[in-house]
């Protein structure tokens, strides 16, 4: 398997192809509204360092294919060249079953929190069960909006010095990709996962597009019973309901029963 912390071949020429052999066992990395093309290049470099190849970018405010992005990618430009670009977060995550959002602390919702090390364990348990997962990073200046974090299965937070906690985007991706690389190396070379999700034959898991269709039906029904509720109360209730269902894996058939 792919090894980290051990002597590596000096050539980078086939790094992208070798990393792709990991298939869907690694999550995708999602960048929301990146502002600096240099950061996108640095993110690609750190992804390649640890064997991740799928990059998704939501509504970039920079040219992700610029010369600066290519220079900072340091040989990992294939990741950017093959990146998928979306107009909004909902479309970006539609085919995923689990989304992990990065934030210091969500203040307006109750949510499961993971350190990068624990997140790597949880995420790869998911992907080694053949579920699709993504780790979402917010804007350089403002991070993720509340409505974007509300889409998450859980939140990943990087412990830092309380008096100087701000991290560069590429630094944040680096820390989490490092933990993913270490965990993946452990799984492939030391011990396979000790838990996995066994689906019924011919039953696929509901992805975020399926969940959104369910939520739209549910919220439309609740709207009729909440005519006197103010907009803030209604919005908070809907976020709480989404969190209930997003924390677990459900099949499409199970949602069809609701």
mmCIF file of C-alpha atoms in Angstrom:
data_model
loop_
_atom_site.group_PDB
_atom_site.id
_atom_site.type_symbol
_atom_site.label_atom_id
_atom_site.label_comp_id
_atom_site.label_asym_id
_atom_site.label_seq_id
_atom_site.Cartn_x
_atom_site.Cartn_y
_atom_site.Cartn_z
ATOM 1 C CA UNK A 1 0.000 0.000 0.000
ATOM 2 C CA UNK A 2 0.919 3.663 -0.044
ATOM 3 C CA UNK A 3 3.363 4.453 2.749
ATOM 4 C CA UNK A 4 4.099 7.652 4.603
ATOM 5 C CA UNK A 5 7.130 8.507 6.726
ATOM 6 C CA UNK A 6 9.253 6.023 4.767
ATOM 7 C CA UNK A 7 11.706 6.411 1.848
ATOM 8 C CA UNK A 8 9.805 7.450 -1.257
ATOM 9 C CA UNK A 9 10.625 7.345 -4.968
ATOM 10 C CA UNK A 10 12.279 10.572 -6.076
ATOM 11 C CA UNK A 11 10.093 10.996 -9.183
ATOM 12 C CA UNK A 12 6.801 12.895 -8.908
ATOM 13 C CA UNK A 13 5.823 12.069 -12.473
ATOM 14 C CA UNK A 14 3.320 9.351 -11.642
ATOM 15 C CA UNK A 15 2.229 10.581 -8.199
ATOM 16 C CA UNK A 16 -1.290 11.480 -9.335
ATOM 17 C CA UNK A 17 -1.858 8.094 -10.948
ATOM 18 C CA UNK A 18 -0.483 6.262 -7.909
ATOM 19 C CA UNK A 19 -2.679 8.261 -5.551
ATOM 20 C CA UNK A 20 -5.736 7.544 -7.680
ATOM 21 C CA UNK A 21 -5.191 3.837 -7.081
ATOM 22 C CA UNK A 22 -6.543 4.467 -3.591
ATOM 23 C CA UNK A 23 -9.888 4.911 -5.346
ATOM 24 C CA UNK A 24 -12.717 6.246 -3.225
ATOM 25 C CA UNK A 25 -11.076 5.194 0.028
ATOM 26 C CA UNK A 26 -10.052 8.795 0.590
ATOM 27 C CA UNK A 27 -12.583 11.634 0.945
ATOM 28 C CA UNK A 28 -12.767 14.578 -1.394
ATOM 29 C CA UNK A 29 -11.591 18.016 -0.273
ATOM 30 C CA UNK A 30 -14.088 20.853 -0.760
ATOM 31 C CA UNK A 31 -13.018 24.514 -0.903
ATOM 32 C CA UNK A 32 -15.832 27.060 -0.605
ATOM 33 C CA UNK A 33 -15.245 30.430 -2.319
ATOM 34 C CA UNK A 34 -11.437 30.384 -2.175
ATOM 35 C CA UNK A 35 -10.063 33.897 -2.622
ATOM 36 C CA UNK A 36 -6.379 33.249 -3.364
ATOM 37 C CA UNK A 37 -5.209 31.062 -6.230
ATOM 38 C CA UNK A 38 -1.948 30.506 -4.329
ATOM 39 C CA UNK A 39 -3.916 28.823 -1.559
ATOM 40 C CA UNK A 40 -5.588 26.496 -4.050
ATOM 41 C CA UNK A 41 -2.168 25.522 -5.374
ATOM 42 C CA UNK A 42 -0.869 24.880 -1.855
ATOM 43 C CA UNK A 43 -3.951 22.794 -1.051
ATOM 44 C CA UNK A 44 -3.311 20.611 -4.110
ATOM 45 C CA UNK A 45 0.282 20.084 -3.004
ATOM 46 C CA UNK A 46 -0.671 18.955 0.493
ATOM 47 C CA UNK A 47 -3.410 16.701 -0.870
ATOM 48 C CA UNK A 48 -0.889 14.935 -3.066
ATOM 49 C CA UNK A 49 1.536 14.648 -0.127
ATOM 50 C CA UNK A 50 -0.959 12.390 1.623
ATOM 51 C CA UNK A 51 -2.599 10.571 -1.269
ATOM 52 C CA UNK A 52 -5.809 12.546 -1.830
ATOM 53 C CA UNK A 53 -6.730 13.458 -5.411
ATOM 54 C CA UNK A 54 -10.352 14.635 -5.568
ATOM 55 C CA UNK A 55 -10.714 18.402 -5.190
ATOM 56 C CA UNK A 56 -14.056 20.184 -5.422
ATOM 57 C CA UNK A 57 -14.281 23.968 -5.551
ATOM 58 C CA UNK A 58 -17.436 25.995 -4.938
ATOM 59 C CA UNK A 59 -17.744 29.343 -6.723
ATOM 60 C CA UNK A 60 -14.043 30.305 -6.611
ATOM 61 C CA UNK A 61 -13.199 34.001 -6.450
ATOM 62 C CA UNK A 62 -9.853 33.392 -8.132
ATOM 63 C CA UNK A 63 -8.439 31.676 -11.191
ATOM 64 C CA UNK A 64 -7.681 28.214 -9.846
ATOM 65 C CA UNK A 65 -5.793 27.399 -13.049
ATOM 66 C CA UNK A 66 -3.459 30.396 -12.811
ATOM 67 C CA UNK A 67 0.323 30.272 -13.121
ATOM 68 C CA UNK A 68 0.591 31.025 -9.382
ATOM 69 C CA UNK A 69 -1.682 28.101 -8.532
ATOM 70 C CA UNK A 70 0.398 25.833 -10.716
ATOM 71 C CA UNK A 71 3.659 27.053 -9.184
ATOM 72 C CA UNK A 72 2.433 26.540 -5.613
ATOM 73 C CA UNK A 73 1.056 23.089 -6.434
ATOM 74 C CA UNK A 74 4.679 21.955 -6.900
ATOM 75 C CA UNK A 75 3.922 19.097 -9.257
ATOM 76 C CA UNK A 76 0.377 18.400 -8.052
ATOM 77 C CA UNK A 77 -1.364 20.503 -10.701
ATOM 78 C CA UNK A 78 -3.215 17.441 -12.006
ATOM 79 C CA UNK A 79 -5.398 17.704 -8.914
ATOM 80 C CA UNK A 80 -6.438 21.243 -9.848
ATOM 81 C CA UNK A 81 -6.715 20.442 -13.554
ATOM 82 C CA UNK A 82 -9.181 17.661 -12.708
ATOM 83 C CA UNK A 83 -11.007 19.564 -9.966
ATOM 84 C CA UNK A 84 -14.800 19.815 -10.158
ATOM 85 C CA UNK A 85 -16.186 23.348 -9.910
ATOM 86 C CA UNK A 86 -19.717 24.032 -8.640
ATOM 87 C CA UNK A 87 -21.910 27.114 -8.345
ATOM 88 C CA UNK A 88 -23.140 26.292 -4.835
ATOM 89 C CA UNK A 89 -22.505 23.982 -1.901
ATOM 90 C CA UNK A 90 -25.739 22.002 -2.298
ATOM 91 C CA UNK A 91 -24.803 20.883 -5.801
ATOM 92 C CA UNK A 92 -21.243 20.155 -4.692
ATOM 93 C CA UNK A 93 -22.255 17.732 -1.949
ATOM 94 C CA UNK A 94 -25.341 16.212 -3.619
ATOM 95 C CA UNK A 95 -23.714 12.808 -4.247
ATOM 96 C CA UNK A 96 -22.030 12.524 -0.841
ATOM 97 C CA UNK A 97 -23.419 10.549 2.090
ATOM 98 C CA UNK A 98 -21.298 12.308 4.735
ATOM 99 C CA UNK A 99 -19.909 15.837 4.940
ATOM 100 C CA UNK A 100 -17.457 17.033 7.565
ATOM 101 C CA UNK A 101 -17.172 20.796 7.935
ATOM 102 C CA UNK A 102 -14.171 22.561 9.429
ATOM 103 C CA UNK A 103 -14.799 25.298 11.990
ATOM 104 C CA UNK A 104 -13.517 26.518 15.345
ATOM 105 C CA UNK A 105 -16.906 26.161 17.037
ATOM 106 C CA UNK A 106 -20.455 26.284 15.611
ATOM 107 C CA UNK A 107 -22.294 28.708 17.880
ATOM 108 C CA UNK A 108 -25.827 28.276 16.612
ATOM 109 C CA UNK A 109 -26.302 24.507 16.594
ATOM 110 C CA UNK A 110 -25.654 21.369 18.583
ATOM 111 C CA UNK A 111 -23.188 19.303 16.597
ATOM 112 C CA UNK A 112 -20.689 16.472 17.019
ATOM 113 C CA UNK A 113 -17.100 17.779 17.143
ATOM 114 C CA UNK A 114 -13.958 15.876 16.138
ATOM 115 C CA UNK A 115 -10.271 16.630 16.362
ATOM 116 C CA UNK A 116 -8.391 16.002 13.090
ATOM 117 C CA UNK A 117 -7.060 12.669 14.377
ATOM 118 C CA UNK A 118 -10.484 11.393 15.413
ATOM 119 C CA UNK A 119 -12.035 12.770 12.238
ATOM 120 C CA UNK A 120 -9.567 10.771 10.131
ATOM 121 C CA UNK A 121 -10.633 7.596 11.927
ATOM 122 C CA UNK A 122 -14.339 8.318 11.514
ATOM 123 C CA UNK A 123 -14.094 9.490 7.899
ATOM 124 C CA UNK A 124 -12.107 6.472 6.734
ATOM 125 C CA UNK A 125 -14.474 4.105 8.540
ATOM 126 C CA UNK A 126 -17.129 5.684 6.309
ATOM 127 C CA UNK A 127 -15.174 5.575 3.053
ATOM 128 C CA UNK A 128 -13.954 2.020 3.638
ATOM 129 C CA UNK A 129 -17.641 1.103 3.885
ATOM 130 C CA UNK A 130 -17.950 2.424 0.315
ATOM 131 C CA UNK A 131 -19.753 5.587 1.361
ATOM 132 C CA UNK A 132 -18.733 8.869 -0.249
ATOM 133 C CA UNK A 133 -17.471 11.574 2.079
ATOM 134 C CA UNK A 134 -16.114 15.078 1.781
ATOM 135 C CA UNK A 135 -14.296 17.485 4.089
ATOM 136 C CA UNK A 136 -15.373 21.083 3.588
ATOM 137 C CA UNK A 137 -13.209 24.154 4.191
ATOM 138 C CA UNK A 138 -14.568 27.691 4.297
ATOM 139 C CA UNK A 139 -13.493 31.063 3.016
ATOM 140 C CA UNK A 140 -10.087 32.419 3.980
ATOM 141 C CA UNK A 141 -11.635 35.451 5.684
ATOM 142 C CA UNK A 142 -14.972 34.298 7.086
ATOM 143 C CA UNK A 143 -14.992 30.502 7.060
ATOM 144 C CA UNK A 144 -18.239 28.622 6.459
ATOM 145 C CA UNK A 145 -21.661 30.199 6.883
ATOM 146 C CA UNK A 146 -24.117 28.660 9.363
ATOM 147 C CA UNK A 147 -26.337 27.282 6.601
ATOM 148 C CA UNK A 148 -23.319 25.522 5.107
ATOM 149 C CA UNK A 149 -22.263 24.004 8.429
ATOM 150 C CA UNK A 150 -25.847 22.839 8.880
ATOM 151 C CA UNK A 151 -25.246 20.408 5.996
ATOM 152 C CA UNK A 152 -22.504 18.619 7.927
ATOM 153 C CA UNK A 153 -22.557 15.218 9.556
ATOM 154 C CA UNK A 154 -20.059 16.575 12.095
ATOM 155 C CA UNK A 155 -17.600 19.414 12.626
ATOM 156 C CA UNK A 156 -13.817 19.056 12.540
ATOM 157 C CA UNK A 157 -11.943 21.556 14.685
ATOM 158 C CA UNK A 158 -8.182 22.033 14.940
ATOM 159 C CA UNK A 159 -7.012 22.821 18.495
ATOM 160 C CA UNK A 160 -4.846 25.942 18.492
ATOM 161 C CA UNK A 161 -3.441 28.534 20.887
ATOM 162 C CA UNK A 162 -6.427 30.472 22.268
ATOM 163 C CA UNK A 163 -4.760 33.847 21.752
ATOM 164 C CA UNK A 164 -3.760 33.197 18.119
ATOM 165 C CA UNK A 165 -6.089 30.613 16.599
ATOM 166 C CA UNK A 166 -6.347 31.688 12.952
ATOM 167 C CA UNK A 167 -4.927 29.192 10.458
ATOM 168 C CA UNK A 168 -4.179 29.669 6.786
ATOM 169 C CA UNK A 169 -6.456 27.614 4.509
ATOM 170 C CA UNK A 170 -3.625 25.453 3.197
ATOM 171 C CA UNK A 171 -2.327 24.894 6.748
ATOM 172 C CA UNK A 172 -5.731 23.618 7.838
ATOM 173 C CA UNK A 173 -5.970 21.261 4.873
ATOM 174 C CA UNK A 174 -2.421 20.083 5.571
ATOM 175 C CA UNK A 175 -3.167 19.110 9.166
ATOM 176 C CA UNK A 176 -6.286 17.155 8.265
ATOM 177 C CA UNK A 177 -4.739 15.491 5.209
ATOM 178 C CA UNK A 178 -1.776 14.426 7.361
ATOM 179 C CA UNK A 179 -4.098 12.642 9.794
ATOM 180 C CA UNK A 180 -5.981 11.036 6.899
ATOM 181 C CA UNK A 181 -2.706 9.840 5.408
ATOM 182 C CA UNK A 182 -1.534 8.359 8.714
ATOM 183 C CA UNK A 183 -4.848 6.619 9.296
ATOM 184 C CA UNK A 184 -5.021 5.262 5.757
ATOM 185 C CA UNK A 185 -1.476 3.925 6.036
ATOM 186 C CA UNK A 186 -2.426 2.178 9.290
ATOM 187 C CA UNK A 187 -5.499 0.592 7.705
ATOM 188 C CA UNK A 188 -3.693 -0.626 4.613
ATOM 189 C CA UNK A 189 -0.486 -1.826 6.244
ATOM 190 C CA UNK A 190 -1.294 -2.655 9.869
ATOM 191 C CA UNK A 191 -4.938 -3.273 10.673
ATOM 192 C CA UNK A 192 -8.149 -3.043 8.623
ATOM 193 C CA UNK A 193 -11.165 -1.143 10.015
ATOM 194 C CA UNK A 194 -12.878 -2.810 12.952
ATOM 195 C CA UNK A 195 -16.318 -1.577 11.979
ATOM 196 C CA UNK A 196 -18.210 -1.011 8.738
ATOM 197 C CA UNK A 197 -21.721 -0.501 7.461
ATOM 198 C CA UNK A 198 -23.281 -3.552 5.840
ATOM 199 C CA UNK A 199 -26.084 -2.561 3.473
ATOM 200 C CA UNK A 200 -28.957 -4.768 2.376
ATOM 201 C CA UNK A 201 -28.554 -6.192 -1.116
ATOM 202 C CA UNK A 202 -29.544 -3.736 -3.860
ATOM 203 C CA UNK A 203 -30.092 -0.948 -1.324
ATOM 204 C CA UNK A 204 -28.036 2.201 -1.760
ATOM 205 C CA UNK A 205 -27.424 4.791 0.911
ATOM 206 C CA UNK A 206 -29.201 8.103 0.698
ATOM 207 C CA UNK A 207 -26.913 10.899 -0.457
ATOM 208 C CA UNK A 208 -27.333 14.600 0.283
ATOM 209 C CA UNK A 209 -29.530 15.134 -2.758
ATOM 210 C CA UNK A 210 -31.911 12.464 -1.433
ATOM 211 C CA UNK A 211 -31.844 14.048 2.025
ATOM 212 C CA UNK A 212 -32.572 17.497 0.615
ATOM 213 C CA UNK A 213 -35.603 16.153 -1.235
ATOM 214 C CA UNK A 214 -36.830 14.597 2.020
ATOM 215 C CA UNK A 215 -36.161 17.801 3.971
ATOM 216 C CA UNK A 216 -38.069 19.881 1.434
ATOM 217 C CA UNK A 217 -41.128 17.668 1.817
ATOM 218 C CA UNK A 218 -40.839 17.654 5.608
ATOM 219 C CA UNK A 219 -40.283 21.396 5.898
ATOM 220 C CA UNK A 220 -43.214 22.126 3.572
ATOM 221 C CA UNK A 221 -45.429 20.002 5.814
ATOM 222 C CA UNK A 222 -44.165 21.687 8.967
ATOM 223 C CA UNK A 223 -44.638 25.137 7.465
ATOM 224 C CA UNK A 224 -48.391 24.537 7.457
ATOM 225 C CA UNK A 225 -48.307 23.876 11.214
ATOM 226 C CA UNK A 226 -45.975 26.749 12.123
ATOM 227 C CA UNK A 227 -47.758 29.727 10.639
ATOM 228 C CA UNK A 228 -47.326 31.722 13.859
ATOM 229 C CA UNK A 229 -43.613 30.979 14.274
ATOM 230 C CA UNK A 230 -41.104 33.703 13.470
ATOM 231 C CA UNK A 231 -38.464 33.176 10.793
ATOM 232 C CA UNK A 232 -35.593 32.695 13.251
ATOM 233 C CA UNK A 233 -37.401 30.031 15.269
ATOM 234 C CA UNK A 234 -38.449 28.238 12.084
ATOM 235 C CA UNK A 235 -34.915 28.286 10.649
ATOM 236 C CA UNK A 236 -33.375 26.985 13.897
ATOM 237 C CA UNK A 237 -35.919 24.173 14.083
ATOM 238 C CA UNK A 238 -35.159 23.078 10.530
ATOM 239 C CA UNK A 239 -31.419 23.027 11.257
ATOM 240 C CA UNK A 240 -32.001 20.862 14.330
ATOM 241 C CA UNK A 241 -34.157 18.445 12.329
ATOM 242 C CA UNK A 242 -31.516 18.195 9.609
ATOM 243 C CA UNK A 243 -28.857 17.402 12.211
ATOM 244 C CA UNK A 244 -30.909 14.479 13.514
ATOM 245 C CA UNK A 245 -30.964 12.739 10.143
ATOM 246 C CA UNK A 246 -27.512 13.748 8.909
ATOM 247 C CA UNK A 247 -25.678 12.051 11.777
ATOM 248 C CA UNK A 248 -26.649 8.550 10.676
ATOM 249 C CA UNK A 249 -26.510 6.533 7.457
ATOM 250 C CA UNK A 250 -29.904 5.735 5.977
ATOM 251 C CA UNK A 251 -30.852 3.940 2.792
ATOM 252 C CA UNK A 252 -32.976 5.615 0.143
ATOM 253 C CA UNK A 253 -35.752 3.117 0.873
ATOM 254 C CA UNK A 254 -35.801 4.102 4.552
ATOM 255 C CA UNK A 255 -36.394 7.720 3.601
ATOM 256 C CA UNK A 256 -39.157 6.698 1.213
ATOM 257 C CA UNK A 257 -41.047 5.324 4.214
ATOM 258 C CA UNK A 258 -41.016 8.664 6.055
#
